[in-house]
Short mmCIF file of C-alpha atoms in Angstrom, two decimals:
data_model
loop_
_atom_site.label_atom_id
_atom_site.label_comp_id
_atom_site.label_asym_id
_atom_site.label_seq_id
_atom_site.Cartn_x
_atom_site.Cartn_y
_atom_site.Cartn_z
CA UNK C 165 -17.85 27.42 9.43
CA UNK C 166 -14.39 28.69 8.40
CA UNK C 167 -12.41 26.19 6.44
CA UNK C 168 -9.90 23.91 8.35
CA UNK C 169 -6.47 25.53 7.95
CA UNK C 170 -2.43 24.55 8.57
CA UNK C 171 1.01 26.25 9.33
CA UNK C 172 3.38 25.30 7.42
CA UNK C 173 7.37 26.40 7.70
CA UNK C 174 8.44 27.44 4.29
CA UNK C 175 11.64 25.06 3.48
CA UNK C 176 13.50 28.08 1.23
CA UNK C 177 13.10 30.90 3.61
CA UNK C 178 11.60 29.69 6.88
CA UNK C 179 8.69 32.21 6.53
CA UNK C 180 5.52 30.74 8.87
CA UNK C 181 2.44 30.54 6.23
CA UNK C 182 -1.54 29.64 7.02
CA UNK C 183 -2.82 27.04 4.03
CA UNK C 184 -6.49 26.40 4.21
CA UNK C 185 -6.49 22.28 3.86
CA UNK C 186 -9.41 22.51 1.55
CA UNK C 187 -7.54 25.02 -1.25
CA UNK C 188 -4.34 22.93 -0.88
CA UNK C 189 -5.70 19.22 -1.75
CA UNK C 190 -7.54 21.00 -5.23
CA UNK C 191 -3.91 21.71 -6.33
CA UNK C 192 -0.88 21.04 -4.13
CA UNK C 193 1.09 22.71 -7.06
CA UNK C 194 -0.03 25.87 -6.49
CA UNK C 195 0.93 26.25 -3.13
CA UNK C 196 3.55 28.74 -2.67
CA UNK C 197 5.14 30.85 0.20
CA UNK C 198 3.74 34.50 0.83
CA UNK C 199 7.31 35.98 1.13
CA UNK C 200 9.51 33.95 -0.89
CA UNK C 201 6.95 32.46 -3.70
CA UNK C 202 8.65 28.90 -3.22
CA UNK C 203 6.50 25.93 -3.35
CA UNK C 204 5.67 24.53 0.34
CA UNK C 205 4.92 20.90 -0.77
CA UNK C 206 7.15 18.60 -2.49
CA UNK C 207 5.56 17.68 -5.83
CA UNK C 208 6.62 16.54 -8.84
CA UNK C 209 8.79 13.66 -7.60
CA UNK C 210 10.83 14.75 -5.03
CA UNK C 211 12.74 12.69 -2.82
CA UNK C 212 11.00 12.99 0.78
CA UNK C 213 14.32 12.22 2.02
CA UNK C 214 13.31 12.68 5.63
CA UNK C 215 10.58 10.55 5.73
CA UNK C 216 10.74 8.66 8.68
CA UNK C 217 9.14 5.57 8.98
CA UNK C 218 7.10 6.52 11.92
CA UNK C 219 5.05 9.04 10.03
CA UNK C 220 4.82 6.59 7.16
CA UNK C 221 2.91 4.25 9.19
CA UNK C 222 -0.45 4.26 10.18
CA UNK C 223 -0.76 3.99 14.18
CA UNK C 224 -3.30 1.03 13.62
CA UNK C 225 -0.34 -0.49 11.72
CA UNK C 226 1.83 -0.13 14.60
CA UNK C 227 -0.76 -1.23 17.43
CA UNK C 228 -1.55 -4.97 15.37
CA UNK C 229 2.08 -5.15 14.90
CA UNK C 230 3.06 -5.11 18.29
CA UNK C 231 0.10 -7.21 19.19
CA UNK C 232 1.24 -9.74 16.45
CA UNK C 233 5.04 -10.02 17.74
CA UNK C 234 3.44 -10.29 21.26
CA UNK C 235 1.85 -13.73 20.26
CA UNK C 236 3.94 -16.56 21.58
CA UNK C 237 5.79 -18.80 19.07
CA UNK C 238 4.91 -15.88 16.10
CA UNK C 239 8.82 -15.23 15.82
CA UNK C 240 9.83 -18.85 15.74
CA UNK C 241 7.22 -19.75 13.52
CA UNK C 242 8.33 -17.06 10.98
CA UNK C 243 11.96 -18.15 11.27
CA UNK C 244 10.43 -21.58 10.37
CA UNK C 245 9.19 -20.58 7.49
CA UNK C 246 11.52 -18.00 5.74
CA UNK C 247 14.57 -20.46 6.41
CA UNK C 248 15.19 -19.41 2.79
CA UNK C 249 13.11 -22.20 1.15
CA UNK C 250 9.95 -19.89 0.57
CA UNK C 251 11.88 -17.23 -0.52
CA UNK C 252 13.90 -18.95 -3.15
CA UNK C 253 10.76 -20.44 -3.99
CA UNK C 254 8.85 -17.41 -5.25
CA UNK C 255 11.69 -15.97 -6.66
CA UNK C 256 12.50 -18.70 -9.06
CA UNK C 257 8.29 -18.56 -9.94
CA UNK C 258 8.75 -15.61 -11.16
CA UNK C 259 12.10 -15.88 -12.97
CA UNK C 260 10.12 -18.97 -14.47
CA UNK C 261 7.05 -17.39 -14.83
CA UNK C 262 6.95 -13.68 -15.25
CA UNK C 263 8.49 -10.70 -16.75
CA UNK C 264 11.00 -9.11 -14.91
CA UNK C 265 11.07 -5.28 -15.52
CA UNK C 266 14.24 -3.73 -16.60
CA UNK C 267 15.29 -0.59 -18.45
CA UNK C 268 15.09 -3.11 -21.31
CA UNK C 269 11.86 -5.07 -20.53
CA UNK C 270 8.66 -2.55 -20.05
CA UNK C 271 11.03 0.66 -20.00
CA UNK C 272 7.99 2.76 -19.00
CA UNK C 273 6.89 0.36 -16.23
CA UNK C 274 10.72 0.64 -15.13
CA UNK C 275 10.83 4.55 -15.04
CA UNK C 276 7.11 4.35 -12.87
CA UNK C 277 9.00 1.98 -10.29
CA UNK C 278 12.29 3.90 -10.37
CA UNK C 279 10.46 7.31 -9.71
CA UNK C 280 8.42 5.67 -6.99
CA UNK C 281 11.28 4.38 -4.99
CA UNK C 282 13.21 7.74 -5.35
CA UNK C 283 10.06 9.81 -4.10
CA UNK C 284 9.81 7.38 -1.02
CA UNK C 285 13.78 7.41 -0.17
CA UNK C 286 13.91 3.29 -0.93
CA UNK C 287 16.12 1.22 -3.25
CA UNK C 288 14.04 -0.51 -6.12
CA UNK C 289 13.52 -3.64 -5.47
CA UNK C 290 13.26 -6.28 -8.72
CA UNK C 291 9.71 -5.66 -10.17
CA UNK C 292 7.92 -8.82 -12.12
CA UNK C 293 4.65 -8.34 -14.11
CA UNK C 294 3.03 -11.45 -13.82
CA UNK C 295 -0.37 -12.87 -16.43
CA UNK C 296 -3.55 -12.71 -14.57
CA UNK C 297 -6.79 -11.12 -15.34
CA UNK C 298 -7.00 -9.80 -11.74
CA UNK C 299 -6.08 -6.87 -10.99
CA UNK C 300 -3.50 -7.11 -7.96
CA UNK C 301 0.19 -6.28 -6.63
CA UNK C 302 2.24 -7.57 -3.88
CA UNK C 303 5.11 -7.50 -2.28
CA UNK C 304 6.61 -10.63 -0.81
CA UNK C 305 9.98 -11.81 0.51
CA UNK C 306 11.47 -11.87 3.86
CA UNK C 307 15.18 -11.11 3.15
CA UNK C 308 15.45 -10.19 -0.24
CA UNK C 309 11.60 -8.75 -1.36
CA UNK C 310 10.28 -8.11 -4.54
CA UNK C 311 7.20 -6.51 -5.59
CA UNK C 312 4.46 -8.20 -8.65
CA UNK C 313 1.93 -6.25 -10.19
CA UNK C 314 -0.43 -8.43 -12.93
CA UNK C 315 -0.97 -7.54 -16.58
CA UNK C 316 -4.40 -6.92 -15.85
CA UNK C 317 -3.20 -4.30 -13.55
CA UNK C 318 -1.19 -2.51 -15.81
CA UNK C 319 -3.28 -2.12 -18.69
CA UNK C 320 -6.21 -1.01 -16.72
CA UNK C 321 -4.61 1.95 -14.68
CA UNK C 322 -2.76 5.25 -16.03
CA UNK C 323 1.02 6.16 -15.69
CA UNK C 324 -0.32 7.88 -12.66
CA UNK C 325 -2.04 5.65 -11.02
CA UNK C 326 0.47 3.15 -11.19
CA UNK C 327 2.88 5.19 -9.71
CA UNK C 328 0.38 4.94 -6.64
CA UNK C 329 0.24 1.65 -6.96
CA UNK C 330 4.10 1.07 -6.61
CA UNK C 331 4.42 3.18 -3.76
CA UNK C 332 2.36 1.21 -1.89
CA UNK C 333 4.11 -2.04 -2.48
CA UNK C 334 7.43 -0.28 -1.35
CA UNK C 335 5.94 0.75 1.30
CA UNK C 336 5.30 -2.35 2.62
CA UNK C 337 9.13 -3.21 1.89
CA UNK C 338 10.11 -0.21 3.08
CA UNK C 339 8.22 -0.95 6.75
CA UNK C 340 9.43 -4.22 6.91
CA UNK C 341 5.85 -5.42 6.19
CA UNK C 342 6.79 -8.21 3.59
CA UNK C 343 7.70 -10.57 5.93
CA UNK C 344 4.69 -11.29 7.64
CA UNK C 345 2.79 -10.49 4.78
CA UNK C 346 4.30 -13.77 3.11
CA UNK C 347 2.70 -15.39 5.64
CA UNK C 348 -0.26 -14.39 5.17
CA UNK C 349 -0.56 -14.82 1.72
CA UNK C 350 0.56 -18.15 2.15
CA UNK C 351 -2.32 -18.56 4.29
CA UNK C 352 -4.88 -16.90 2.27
CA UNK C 353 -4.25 -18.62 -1.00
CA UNK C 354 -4.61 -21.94 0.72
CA UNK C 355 -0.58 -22.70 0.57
CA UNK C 356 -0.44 -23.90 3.96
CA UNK C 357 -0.29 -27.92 2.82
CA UNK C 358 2.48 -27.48 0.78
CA UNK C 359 4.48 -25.13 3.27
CA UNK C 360 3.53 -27.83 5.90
CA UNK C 361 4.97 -30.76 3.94
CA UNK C 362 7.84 -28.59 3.57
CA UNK C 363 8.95 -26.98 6.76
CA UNK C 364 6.27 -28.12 9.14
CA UNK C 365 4.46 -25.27 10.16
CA UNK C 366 0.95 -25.70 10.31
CA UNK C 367 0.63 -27.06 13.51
CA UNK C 368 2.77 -23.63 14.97
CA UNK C 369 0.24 -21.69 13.25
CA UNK C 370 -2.00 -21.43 16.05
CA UNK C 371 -6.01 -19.53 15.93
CA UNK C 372 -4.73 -16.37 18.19
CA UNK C 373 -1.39 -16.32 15.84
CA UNK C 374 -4.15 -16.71 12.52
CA UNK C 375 -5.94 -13.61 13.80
CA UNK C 376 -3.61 -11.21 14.98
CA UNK C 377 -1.94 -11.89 11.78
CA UNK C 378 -4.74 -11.48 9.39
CA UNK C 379 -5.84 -8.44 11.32
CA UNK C 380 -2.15 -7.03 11.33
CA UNK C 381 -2.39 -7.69 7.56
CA UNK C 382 -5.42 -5.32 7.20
CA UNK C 383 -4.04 -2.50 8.98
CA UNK C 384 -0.61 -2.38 7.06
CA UNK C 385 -2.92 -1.53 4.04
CA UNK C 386 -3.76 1.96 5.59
CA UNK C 387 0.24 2.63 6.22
CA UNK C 388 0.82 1.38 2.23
CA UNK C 389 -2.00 3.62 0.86
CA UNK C 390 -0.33 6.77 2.80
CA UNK C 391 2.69 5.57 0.82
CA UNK C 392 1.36 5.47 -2.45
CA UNK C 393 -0.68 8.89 -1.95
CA UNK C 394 2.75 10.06 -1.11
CA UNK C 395 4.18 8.73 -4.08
CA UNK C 396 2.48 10.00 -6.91
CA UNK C 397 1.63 13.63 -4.65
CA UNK C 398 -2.16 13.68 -5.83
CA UNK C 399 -5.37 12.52 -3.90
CA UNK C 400 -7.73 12.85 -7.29
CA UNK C 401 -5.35 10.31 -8.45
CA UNK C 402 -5.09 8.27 -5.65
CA UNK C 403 -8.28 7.97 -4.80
CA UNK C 404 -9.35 7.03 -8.35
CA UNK C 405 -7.20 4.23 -7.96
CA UNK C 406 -8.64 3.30 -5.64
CA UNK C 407 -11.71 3.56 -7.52
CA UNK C 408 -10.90 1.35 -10.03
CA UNK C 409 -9.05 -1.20 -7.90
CA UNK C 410 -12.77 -1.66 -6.02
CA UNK C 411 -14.39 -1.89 -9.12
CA UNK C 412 -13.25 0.03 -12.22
CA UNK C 413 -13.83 -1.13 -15.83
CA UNK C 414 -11.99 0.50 -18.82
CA UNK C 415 -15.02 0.33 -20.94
CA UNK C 416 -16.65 2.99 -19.12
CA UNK C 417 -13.29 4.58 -17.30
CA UNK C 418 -14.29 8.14 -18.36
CA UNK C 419 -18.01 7.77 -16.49
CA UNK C 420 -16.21 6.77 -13.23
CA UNK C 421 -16.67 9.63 -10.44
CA UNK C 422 -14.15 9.61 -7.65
CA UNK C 423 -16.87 11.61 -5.41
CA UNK C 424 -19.41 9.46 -5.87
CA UNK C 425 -16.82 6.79 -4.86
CA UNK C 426 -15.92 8.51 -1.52
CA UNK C 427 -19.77 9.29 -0.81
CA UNK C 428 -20.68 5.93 -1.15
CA UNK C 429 -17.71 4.63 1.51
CA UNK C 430 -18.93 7.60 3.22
CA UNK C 431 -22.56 5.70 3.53
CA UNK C 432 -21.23 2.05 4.19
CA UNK C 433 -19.24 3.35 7.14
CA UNK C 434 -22.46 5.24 8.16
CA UNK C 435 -24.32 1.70 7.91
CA UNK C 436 -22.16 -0.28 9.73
CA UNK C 437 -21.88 2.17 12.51
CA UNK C 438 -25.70 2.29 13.08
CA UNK C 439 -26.21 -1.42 12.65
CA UNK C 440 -25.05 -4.07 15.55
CA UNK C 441 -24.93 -6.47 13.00
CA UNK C 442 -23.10 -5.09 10.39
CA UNK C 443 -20.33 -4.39 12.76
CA UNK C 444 -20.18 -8.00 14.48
CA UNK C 445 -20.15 -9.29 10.96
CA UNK C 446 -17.33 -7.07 9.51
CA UNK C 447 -15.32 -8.03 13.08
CA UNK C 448 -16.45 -11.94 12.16
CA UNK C 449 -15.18 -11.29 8.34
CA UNK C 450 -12.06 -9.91 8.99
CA UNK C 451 -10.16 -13.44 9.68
CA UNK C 452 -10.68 -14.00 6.13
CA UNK C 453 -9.84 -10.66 4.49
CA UNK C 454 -6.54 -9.16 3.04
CA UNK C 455 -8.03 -5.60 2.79
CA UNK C 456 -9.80 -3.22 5.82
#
């Protein structure tokens, strides 16, 4: 069977060219226009400066979303919480507790972040590198957000990689995703007590508004991970982030195989679709899981 191919419009000289998919994800460098020899794809860092939004977000995104803002009370509830009191809150932990990344603190880390934000047309928001031996990032913050990657994080991934990494916490700030992803982290680290005692919420935080929220929360992942392949411009390194994120280990980094990776989701979406009770499991699961 012939390989799946693409037109794509040639940005320097409008010349119509036919890329097969398969030769342009091995190197998206190396595709060029037949007429004018231009590159096709913007690599290298270049501001996608007409990115909209809409093609940034996943259409599963967009369907919980809508479902989530359709929930009665969800908008007062949220205006409950982020009266400014959470937000001030986590800021101050981190001022306390973190490093803030500058140009003077973790240059490197700075010029990642910077390059990120530029590739995905969004300001830089303040970036914090926080101690933890998991490896995680988030993005929280209703009106002023701010994204937190842990040292564990950092010292396990490649320049690379964390570029990917970044671009999918500004994606989420970039979609407006961070503030009812505060929520949910609230909820999912067990914070609910203490936001209770504070502002009164838990009893506005209703089973339907739990699950459209948590499953909301999923399906903003798959509009982030299109932002952070489209930050660093690579699938081999995005998906070995990925990789490592699941279960990586720097002692053996160079024995990692991204294919073997993608064969064996390949197989546990293969198991779950033949198996009734996989699927009503996963369905039962998800009220209780950040990621899809």
């Amino acid at each position: 069977m012939a390989s799946e191919t693409l037109t794509l419009e040639c940005r320097h000289c409008e010349a119509g060219n036919r890329i097969p998919v398969e030769r342009a994800l091995k190197d998206l460098r190396a595709i060029l226009c037949g007429r004018c020899a231009g590159r096709l794809l913007r690599v290298d860092g270049e501001r996608l400066s007409d990115l909209t939004d809409d093609d940034l977000a996943h259409p599963w995104d967009r369907e919980a979303l809508a479902k989530l803002r359709a929930v009665p009370m969800a908008d007062k509830l949220l205006s409950r919480v982020f009266s400014g009191t959470l937000d001030k809150v986590a800021r101050f932990r981190h001022l306390a507790g973190a490093v803030r990344v500058s140009d003077q603190q973790l240059p490197t880390l700075h010029r990642l972040h910077l390059e990120a934000a530029h590739r995905l047309d969004v300001e830089a928001p303040p970036l914090f590198v926080s101690q933890s031996p998991v490896l995680n990032a988030f993005a929280v913050g209703a009106g002023t957000p701010f994204v937190t990657i842990t040292s564990a994080l950092v010292d396990s991934l490649e320049d690379r990689e964390l570029v990917a990494v970044l671009g999918h916490e500004l994606t989420h700030i970039r979609l407006g995703h961070t503030l009812y992803r505060t929520l949910a982290l609230i909820m999912i680290q067990g914070g609910l007590g203490v936001a209770d005692r504070m502002l009164g919420i838990a009893g506005l935080l209703a089973t339907p508004v739990k699950v459209a929220l948590m499953r909301w929360y999923q399906m903003s992942e798959l509009s982030a991970d299109r932002g952070g392949l489209l930050a660093v411009g690579d699938i081999d390194v995005h998906v070995r982030t990925e990789m490592k994120l699941a279960g990586g280990t720097s002692r053996f980094a160079a024995e990692l195989d991204p294919q073997a990776f993608i064969d064996q989701a390949r197989e546990a979406d293969e198991a779950r679709d033949q198996d009734v009770l996989l699927h009503v499991m996963e369905l039962l699961d998800s009220s209780n899981r950040s990621h899809p």
